[in-house]
XYZ file of N, CA and C in Angstrom:
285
model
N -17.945 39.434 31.603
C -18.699 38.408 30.940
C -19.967 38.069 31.715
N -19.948 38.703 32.769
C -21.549 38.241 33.535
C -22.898 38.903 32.765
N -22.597 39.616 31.997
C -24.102 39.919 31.252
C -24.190 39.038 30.016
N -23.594 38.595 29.911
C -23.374 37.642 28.881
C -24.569 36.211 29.516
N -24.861 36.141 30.585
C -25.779 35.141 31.040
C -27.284 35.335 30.892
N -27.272 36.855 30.746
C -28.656 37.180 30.425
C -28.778 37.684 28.936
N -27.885 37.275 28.027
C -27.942 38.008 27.007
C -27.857 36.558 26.047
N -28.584 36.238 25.034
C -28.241 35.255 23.679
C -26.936 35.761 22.905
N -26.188 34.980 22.799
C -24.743 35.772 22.017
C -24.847 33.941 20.366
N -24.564 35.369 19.908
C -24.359 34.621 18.306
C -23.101 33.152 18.760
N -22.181 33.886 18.902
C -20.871 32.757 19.022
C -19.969 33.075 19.859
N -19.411 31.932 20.227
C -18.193 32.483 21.424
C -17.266 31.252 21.250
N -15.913 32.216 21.593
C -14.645 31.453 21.285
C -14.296 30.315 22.668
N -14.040 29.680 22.748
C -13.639 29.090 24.194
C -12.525 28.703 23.793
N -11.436 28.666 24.963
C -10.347 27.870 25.289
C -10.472 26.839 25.858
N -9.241 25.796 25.819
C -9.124 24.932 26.268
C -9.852 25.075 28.016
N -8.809 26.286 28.697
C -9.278 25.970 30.495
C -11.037 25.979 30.593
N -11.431 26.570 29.521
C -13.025 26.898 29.175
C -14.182 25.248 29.108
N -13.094 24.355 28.913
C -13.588 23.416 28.265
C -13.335 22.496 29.170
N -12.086 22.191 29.880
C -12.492 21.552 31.122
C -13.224 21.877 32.170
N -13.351 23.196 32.286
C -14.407 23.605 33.723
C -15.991 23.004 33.231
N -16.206 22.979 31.856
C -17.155 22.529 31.523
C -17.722 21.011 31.999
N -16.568 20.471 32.300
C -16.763 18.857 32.802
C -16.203 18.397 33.743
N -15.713 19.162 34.775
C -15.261 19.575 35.901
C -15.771 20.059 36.951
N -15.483 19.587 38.448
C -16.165 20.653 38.991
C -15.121 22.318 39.548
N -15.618 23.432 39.165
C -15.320 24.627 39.488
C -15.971 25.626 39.539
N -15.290 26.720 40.150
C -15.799 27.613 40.890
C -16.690 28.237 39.157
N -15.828 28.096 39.007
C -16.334 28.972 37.004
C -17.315 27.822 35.902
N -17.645 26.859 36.448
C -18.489 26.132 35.527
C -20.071 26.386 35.071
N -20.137 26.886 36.200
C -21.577 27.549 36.278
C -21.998 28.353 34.500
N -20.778 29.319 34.612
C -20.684 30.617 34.030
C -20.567 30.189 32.953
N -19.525 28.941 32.657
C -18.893 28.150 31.130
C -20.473 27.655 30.708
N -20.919 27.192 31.175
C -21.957 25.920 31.209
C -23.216 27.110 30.506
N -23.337 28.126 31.491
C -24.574 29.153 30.649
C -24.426 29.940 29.700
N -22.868 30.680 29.665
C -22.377 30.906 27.949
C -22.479 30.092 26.690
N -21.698 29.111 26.958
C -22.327 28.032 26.087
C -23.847 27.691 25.626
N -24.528 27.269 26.501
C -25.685 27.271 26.081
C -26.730 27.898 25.859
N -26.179 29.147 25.401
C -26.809 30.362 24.956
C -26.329 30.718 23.737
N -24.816 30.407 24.007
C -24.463 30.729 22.326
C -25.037 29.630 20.760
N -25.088 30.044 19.801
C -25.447 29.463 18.776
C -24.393 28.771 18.130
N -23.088 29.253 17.997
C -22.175 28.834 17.316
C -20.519 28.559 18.860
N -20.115 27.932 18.927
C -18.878 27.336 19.867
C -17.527 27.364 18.617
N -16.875 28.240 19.101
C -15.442 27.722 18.068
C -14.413 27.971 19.302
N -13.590 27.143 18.750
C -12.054 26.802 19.723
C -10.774 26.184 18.478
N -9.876 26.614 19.014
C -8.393 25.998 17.972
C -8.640 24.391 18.131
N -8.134 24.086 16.788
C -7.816 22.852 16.468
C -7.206 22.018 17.630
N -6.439 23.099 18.390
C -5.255 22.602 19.835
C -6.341 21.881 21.055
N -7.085 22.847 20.956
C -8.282 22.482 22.051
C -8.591 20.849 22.746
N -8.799 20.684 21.589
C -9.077 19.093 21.259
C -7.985 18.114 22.167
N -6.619 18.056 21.508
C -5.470 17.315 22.175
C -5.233 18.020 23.986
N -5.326 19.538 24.174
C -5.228 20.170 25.199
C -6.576 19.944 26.204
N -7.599 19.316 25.993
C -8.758 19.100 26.707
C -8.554 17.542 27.135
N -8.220 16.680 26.491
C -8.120 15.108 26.590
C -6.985 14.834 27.511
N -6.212 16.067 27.065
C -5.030 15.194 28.422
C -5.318 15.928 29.091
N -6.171 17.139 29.560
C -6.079 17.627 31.081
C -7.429 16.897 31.575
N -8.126 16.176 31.137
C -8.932 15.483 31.752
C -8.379 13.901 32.057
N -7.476 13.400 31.298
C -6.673 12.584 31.785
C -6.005 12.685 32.894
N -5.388 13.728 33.078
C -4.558 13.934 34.225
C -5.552 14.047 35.313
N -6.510 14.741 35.270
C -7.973 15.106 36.712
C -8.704 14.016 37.039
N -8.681 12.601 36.188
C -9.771 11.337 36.684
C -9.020 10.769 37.718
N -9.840 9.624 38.393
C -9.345 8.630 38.798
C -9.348 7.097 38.352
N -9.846 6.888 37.749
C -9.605 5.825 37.081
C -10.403 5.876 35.446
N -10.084 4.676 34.650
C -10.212 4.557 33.217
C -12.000 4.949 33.005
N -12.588 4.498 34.222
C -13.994 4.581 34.161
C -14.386 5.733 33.466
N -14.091 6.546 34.599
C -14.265 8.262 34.821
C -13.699 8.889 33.636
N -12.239 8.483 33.222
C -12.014 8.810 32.011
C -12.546 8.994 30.919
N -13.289 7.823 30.677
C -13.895 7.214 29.413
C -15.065 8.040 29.631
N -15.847 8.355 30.701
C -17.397 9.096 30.606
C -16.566 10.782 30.090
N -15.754 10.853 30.905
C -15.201 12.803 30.418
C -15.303 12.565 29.067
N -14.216 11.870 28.814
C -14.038 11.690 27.446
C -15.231 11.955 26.137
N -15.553 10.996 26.317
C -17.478 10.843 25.910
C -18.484 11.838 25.624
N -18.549 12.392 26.764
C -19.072 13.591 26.597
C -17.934 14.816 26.191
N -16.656 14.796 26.405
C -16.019 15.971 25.359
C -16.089 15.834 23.811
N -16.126 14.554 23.705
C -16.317 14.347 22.221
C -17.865 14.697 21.858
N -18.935 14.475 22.579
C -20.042 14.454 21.772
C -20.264 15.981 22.083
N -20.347 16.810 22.507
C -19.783 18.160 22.434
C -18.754 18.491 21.193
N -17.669 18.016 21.369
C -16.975 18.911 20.401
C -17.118 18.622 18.944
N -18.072 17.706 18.625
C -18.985 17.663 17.610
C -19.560 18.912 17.123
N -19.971 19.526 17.884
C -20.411 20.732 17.465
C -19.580 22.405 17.648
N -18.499 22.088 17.963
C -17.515 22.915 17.829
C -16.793 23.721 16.515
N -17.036 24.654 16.242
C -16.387 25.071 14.500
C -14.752 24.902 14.811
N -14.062 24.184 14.406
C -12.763 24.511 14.504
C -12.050 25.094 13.839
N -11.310 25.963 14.725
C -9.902 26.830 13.564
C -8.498 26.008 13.814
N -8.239 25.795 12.289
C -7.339 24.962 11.979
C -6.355 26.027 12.030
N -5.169 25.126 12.918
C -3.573 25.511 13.246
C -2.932 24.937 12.046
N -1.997 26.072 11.379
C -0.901 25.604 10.959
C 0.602 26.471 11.310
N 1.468 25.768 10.450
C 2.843 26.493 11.020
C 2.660 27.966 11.436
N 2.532 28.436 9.969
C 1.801 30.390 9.710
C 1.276 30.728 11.385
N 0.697 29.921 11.673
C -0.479 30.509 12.883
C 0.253 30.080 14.039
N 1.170 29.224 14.289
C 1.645 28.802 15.145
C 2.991 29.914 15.557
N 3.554 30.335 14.224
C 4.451 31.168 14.534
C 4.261 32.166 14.674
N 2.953 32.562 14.336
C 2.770 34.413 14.946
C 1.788 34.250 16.618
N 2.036 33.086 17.179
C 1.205 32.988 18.601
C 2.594 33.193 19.018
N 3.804 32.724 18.542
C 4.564 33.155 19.766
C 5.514 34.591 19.528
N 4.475 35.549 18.700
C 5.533 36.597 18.269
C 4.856 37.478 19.379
């Protein structure tokens, strides 16, 4: 994925761990942070959403810090296409 920093990409899928490094500090945020903002279109599962809020819950230290992650995951995932989970999709992830 490192040419991917010098390259404009139409869309890219992210995961959840994709999405906290984004508002986090890590070794890989750099990389999240310039994919993203190169791509045109961001899609992630419907899961993303509930799976991003509590692992940034669990990483703050207090409600403060919370509330700013928070904040900015939401005004971000505003622009996220989401793919909607249902049973169907849920049961062939764990086949």
């Amino acid at each position: 994925m490192s040419s991917v920093a010098a390259e404009a990409v139409t869309s890219v899928a992210i995961d959840s761990s994709a999405l906290v490094r984004r508002y986090v500090a890590d070794p890989e945020r750099e990389l999240v942070m310039t994919t993203m903002e190169k791509a045109r279109v961001w899609c992630a599962s419907a899961l993303a959403r509930p799976e991003v809020q509590a692992a940034l819950h669990h990483l703050v230290f207090d409600r403060a810090q919370r509330d700013d992650l928070w904040r900015a995951f939401r005004a971000d995932w505003d622009h996220v296409a989401q793919v909607p989970v249902d049973d169907r999709c849920l049961a062939r992830a764990t086949e």
